[in-house]
PDB file of C-alpha atoms in Angstrom:
ATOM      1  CA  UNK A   1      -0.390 -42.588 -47.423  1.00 42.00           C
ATOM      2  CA  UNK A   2       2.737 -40.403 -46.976  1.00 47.00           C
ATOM      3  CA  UNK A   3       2.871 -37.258 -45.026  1.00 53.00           C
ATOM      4  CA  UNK A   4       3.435 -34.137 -47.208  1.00 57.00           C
ATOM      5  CA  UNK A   5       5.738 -31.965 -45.950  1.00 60.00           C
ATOM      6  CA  UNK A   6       6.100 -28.317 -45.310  1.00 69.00           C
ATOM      7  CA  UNK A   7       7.203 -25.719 -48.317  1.00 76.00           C
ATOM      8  CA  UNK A   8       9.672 -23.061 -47.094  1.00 73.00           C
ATOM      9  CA  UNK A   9       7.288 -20.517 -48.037  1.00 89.00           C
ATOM     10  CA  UNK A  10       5.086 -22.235 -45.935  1.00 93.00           C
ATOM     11  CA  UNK A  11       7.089 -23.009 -42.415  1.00 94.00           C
ATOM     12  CA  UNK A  12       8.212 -19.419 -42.891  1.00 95.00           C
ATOM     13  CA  UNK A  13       4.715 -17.905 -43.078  1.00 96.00           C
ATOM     14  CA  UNK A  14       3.854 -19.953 -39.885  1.00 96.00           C
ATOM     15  CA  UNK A  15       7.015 -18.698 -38.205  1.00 97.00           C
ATOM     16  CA  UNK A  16       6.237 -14.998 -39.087  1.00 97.00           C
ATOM     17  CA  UNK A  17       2.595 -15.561 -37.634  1.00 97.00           C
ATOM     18  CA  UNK A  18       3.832 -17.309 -34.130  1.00 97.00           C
ATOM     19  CA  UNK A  19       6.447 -14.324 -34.000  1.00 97.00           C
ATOM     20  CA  UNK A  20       3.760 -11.204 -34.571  1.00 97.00           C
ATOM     21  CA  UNK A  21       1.646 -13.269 -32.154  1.00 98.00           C
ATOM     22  CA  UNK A  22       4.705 -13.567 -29.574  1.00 97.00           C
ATOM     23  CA  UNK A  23       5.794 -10.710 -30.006  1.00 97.00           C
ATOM     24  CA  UNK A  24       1.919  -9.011 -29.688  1.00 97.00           C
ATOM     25  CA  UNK A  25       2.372  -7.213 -32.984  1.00 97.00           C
ATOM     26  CA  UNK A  26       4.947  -5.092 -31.916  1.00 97.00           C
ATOM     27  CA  UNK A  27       8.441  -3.607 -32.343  1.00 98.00           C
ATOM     28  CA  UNK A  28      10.633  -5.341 -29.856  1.00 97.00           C
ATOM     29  CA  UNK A  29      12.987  -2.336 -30.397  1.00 98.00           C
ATOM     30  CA  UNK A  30      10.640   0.381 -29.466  1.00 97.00           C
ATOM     31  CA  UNK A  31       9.483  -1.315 -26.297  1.00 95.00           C
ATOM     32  CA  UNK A  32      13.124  -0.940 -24.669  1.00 97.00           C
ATOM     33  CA  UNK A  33      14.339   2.273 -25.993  1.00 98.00           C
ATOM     34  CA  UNK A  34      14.503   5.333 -23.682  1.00 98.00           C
ATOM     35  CA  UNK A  35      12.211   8.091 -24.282  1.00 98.00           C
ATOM     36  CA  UNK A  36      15.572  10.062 -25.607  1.00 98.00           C
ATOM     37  CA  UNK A  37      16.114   7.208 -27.896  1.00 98.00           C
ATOM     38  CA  UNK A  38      12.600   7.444 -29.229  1.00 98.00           C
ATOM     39  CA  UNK A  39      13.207  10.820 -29.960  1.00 98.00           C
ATOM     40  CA  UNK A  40      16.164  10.382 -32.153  1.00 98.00           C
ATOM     41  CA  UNK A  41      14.722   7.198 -34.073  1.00 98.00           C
ATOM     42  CA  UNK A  42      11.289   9.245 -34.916  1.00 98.00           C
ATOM     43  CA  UNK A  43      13.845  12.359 -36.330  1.00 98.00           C
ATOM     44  CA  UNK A  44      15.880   9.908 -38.573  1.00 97.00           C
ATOM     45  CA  UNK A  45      13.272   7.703 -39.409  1.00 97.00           C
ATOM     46  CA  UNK A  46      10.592   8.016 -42.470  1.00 97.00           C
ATOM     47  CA  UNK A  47       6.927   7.226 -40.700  1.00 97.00           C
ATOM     48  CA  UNK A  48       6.511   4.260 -43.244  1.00 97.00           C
ATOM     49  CA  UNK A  49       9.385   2.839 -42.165  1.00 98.00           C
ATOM     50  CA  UNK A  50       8.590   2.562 -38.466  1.00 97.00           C
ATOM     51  CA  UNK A  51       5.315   0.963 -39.357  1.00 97.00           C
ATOM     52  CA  UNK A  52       6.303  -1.106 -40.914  1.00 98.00           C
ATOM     53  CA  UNK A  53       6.846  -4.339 -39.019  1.00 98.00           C
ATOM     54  CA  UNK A  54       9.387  -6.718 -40.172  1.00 97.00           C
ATOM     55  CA  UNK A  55      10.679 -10.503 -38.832  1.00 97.00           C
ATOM     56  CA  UNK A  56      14.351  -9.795 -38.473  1.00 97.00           C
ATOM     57  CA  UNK A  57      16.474 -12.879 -37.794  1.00 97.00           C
ATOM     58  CA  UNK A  58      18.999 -12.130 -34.778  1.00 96.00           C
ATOM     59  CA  UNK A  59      21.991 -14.539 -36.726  1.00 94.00           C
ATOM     60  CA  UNK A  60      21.883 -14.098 -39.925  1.00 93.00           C
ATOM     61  CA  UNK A  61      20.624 -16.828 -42.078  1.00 94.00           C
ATOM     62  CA  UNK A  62      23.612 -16.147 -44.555  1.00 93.00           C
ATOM     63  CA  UNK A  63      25.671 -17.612 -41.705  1.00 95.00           C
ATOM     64  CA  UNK A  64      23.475 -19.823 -39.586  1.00 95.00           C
ATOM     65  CA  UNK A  65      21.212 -21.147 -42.340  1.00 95.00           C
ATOM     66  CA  UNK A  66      19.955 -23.711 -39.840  1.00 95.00           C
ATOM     67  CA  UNK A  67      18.550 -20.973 -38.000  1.00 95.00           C
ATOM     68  CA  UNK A  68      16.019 -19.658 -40.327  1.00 95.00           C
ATOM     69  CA  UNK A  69      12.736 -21.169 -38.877  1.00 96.00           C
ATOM     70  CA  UNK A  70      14.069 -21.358 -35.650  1.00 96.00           C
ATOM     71  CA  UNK A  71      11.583 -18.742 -33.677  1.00 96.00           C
ATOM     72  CA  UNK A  72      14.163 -17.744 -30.873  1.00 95.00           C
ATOM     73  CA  UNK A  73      16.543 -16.589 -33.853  1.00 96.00           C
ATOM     74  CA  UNK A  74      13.365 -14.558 -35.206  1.00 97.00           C
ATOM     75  CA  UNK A  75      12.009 -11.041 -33.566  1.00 97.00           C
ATOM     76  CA  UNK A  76       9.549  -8.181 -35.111  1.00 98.00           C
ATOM     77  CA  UNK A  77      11.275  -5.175 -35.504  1.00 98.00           C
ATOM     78  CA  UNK A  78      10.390  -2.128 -37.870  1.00 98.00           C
ATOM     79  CA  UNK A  79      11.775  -1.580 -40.974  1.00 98.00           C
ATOM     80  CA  UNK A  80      14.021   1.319 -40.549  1.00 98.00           C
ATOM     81  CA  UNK A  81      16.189  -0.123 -37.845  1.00 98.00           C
ATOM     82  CA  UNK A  82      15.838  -3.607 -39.261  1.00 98.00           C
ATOM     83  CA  UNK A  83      17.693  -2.333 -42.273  1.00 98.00           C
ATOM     84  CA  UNK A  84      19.739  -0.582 -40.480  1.00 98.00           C
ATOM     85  CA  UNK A  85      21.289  -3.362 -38.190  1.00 98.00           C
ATOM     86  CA  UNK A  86      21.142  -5.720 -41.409  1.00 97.00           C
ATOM     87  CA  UNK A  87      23.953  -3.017 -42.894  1.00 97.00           C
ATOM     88  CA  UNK A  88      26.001  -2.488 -39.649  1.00 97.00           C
ATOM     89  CA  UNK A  89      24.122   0.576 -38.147  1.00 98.00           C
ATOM     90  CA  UNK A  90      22.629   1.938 -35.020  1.00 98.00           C
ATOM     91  CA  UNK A  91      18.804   1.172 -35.075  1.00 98.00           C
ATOM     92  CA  UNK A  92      17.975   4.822 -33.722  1.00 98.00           C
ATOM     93  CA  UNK A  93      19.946   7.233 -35.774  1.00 98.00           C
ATOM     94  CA  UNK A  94      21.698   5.076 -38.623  1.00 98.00           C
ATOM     95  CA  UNK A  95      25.325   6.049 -38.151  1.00 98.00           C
ATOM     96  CA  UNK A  96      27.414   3.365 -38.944  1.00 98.00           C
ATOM     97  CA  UNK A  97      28.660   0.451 -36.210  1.00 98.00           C
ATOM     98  CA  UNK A  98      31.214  -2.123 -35.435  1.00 98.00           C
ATOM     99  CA  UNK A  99      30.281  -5.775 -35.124  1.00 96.00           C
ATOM    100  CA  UNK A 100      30.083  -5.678 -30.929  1.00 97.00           C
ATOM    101  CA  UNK A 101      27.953  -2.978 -30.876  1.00 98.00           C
ATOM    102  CA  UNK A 102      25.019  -4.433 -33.250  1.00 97.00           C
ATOM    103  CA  UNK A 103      25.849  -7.963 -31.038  1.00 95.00           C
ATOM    104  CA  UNK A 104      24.967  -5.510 -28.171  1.00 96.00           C
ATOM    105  CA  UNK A 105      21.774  -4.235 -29.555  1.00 97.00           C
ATOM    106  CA  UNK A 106      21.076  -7.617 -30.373  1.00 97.00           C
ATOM    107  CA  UNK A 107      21.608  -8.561 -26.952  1.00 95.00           C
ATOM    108  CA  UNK A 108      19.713  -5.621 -25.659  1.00 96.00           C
ATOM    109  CA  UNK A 109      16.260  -6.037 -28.008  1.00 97.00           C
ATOM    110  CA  UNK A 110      15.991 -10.168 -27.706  1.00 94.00           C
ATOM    111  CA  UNK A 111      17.057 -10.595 -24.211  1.00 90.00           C
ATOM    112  CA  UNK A 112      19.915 -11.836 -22.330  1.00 78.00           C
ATOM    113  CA  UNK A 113      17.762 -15.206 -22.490  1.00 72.00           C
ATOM    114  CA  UNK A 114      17.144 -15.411 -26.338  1.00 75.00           C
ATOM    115  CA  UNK A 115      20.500 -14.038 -27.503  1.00 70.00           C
TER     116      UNK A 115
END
């Protein structure tokens, strides 16, 4: 008898589980903002949008396809400032970023250690 192997769909759904579980159901982002921060994001952000939780992949998997499933590469952040640093923008208010600065909120959400 062979082993079947795993479906995308499938190793993805088990990576988005381990992740909400790491990550205790939680935005990552939210947990290291300043209280100032959490001001701004709550004034630029729709409600729906912060609860919603989403798996955002630190390196893109455009660019680092290998990546995808890889949980390290994989943190829960809400949907606003998911978006938001998908299109080259500050999480908290939007406004448009260069390249080192989303690296640095990258940095700054998954940890010296993950990044």
């Amino acid at each position: 008898m062979t082993g079947r192997r795993k479906s995308a769909d499938e190793q993805w759904k088990e990576v988005k589980d381990l992740i909400r579980k790491r990550d205790r159901n939680t935005c990552r982002l939210i947990r290291i903002i300043s209280i100032k921060e959490m001001m701004i994001l709550k004034k630029n952000a729709p409600p729906h949008m912060l609860k919603t939780l989403d798996p955002a992949h630190i390196l893109p998997v455009g660019s680092h396809p290998d990546y995808c499933y890889l949980t390290n590469n994989v943190v829960l952040l809400n949907h606003y400032s998911h978006s938001n640093l998908d299109n080259m923008k500050s999480p908290i208010d939007g406004k448009s970023i260069t390249r080192e600065e989303r690296d640095n909120w990258w940095k700054r959400i998954a940890g010296s250690a993950q990044y």
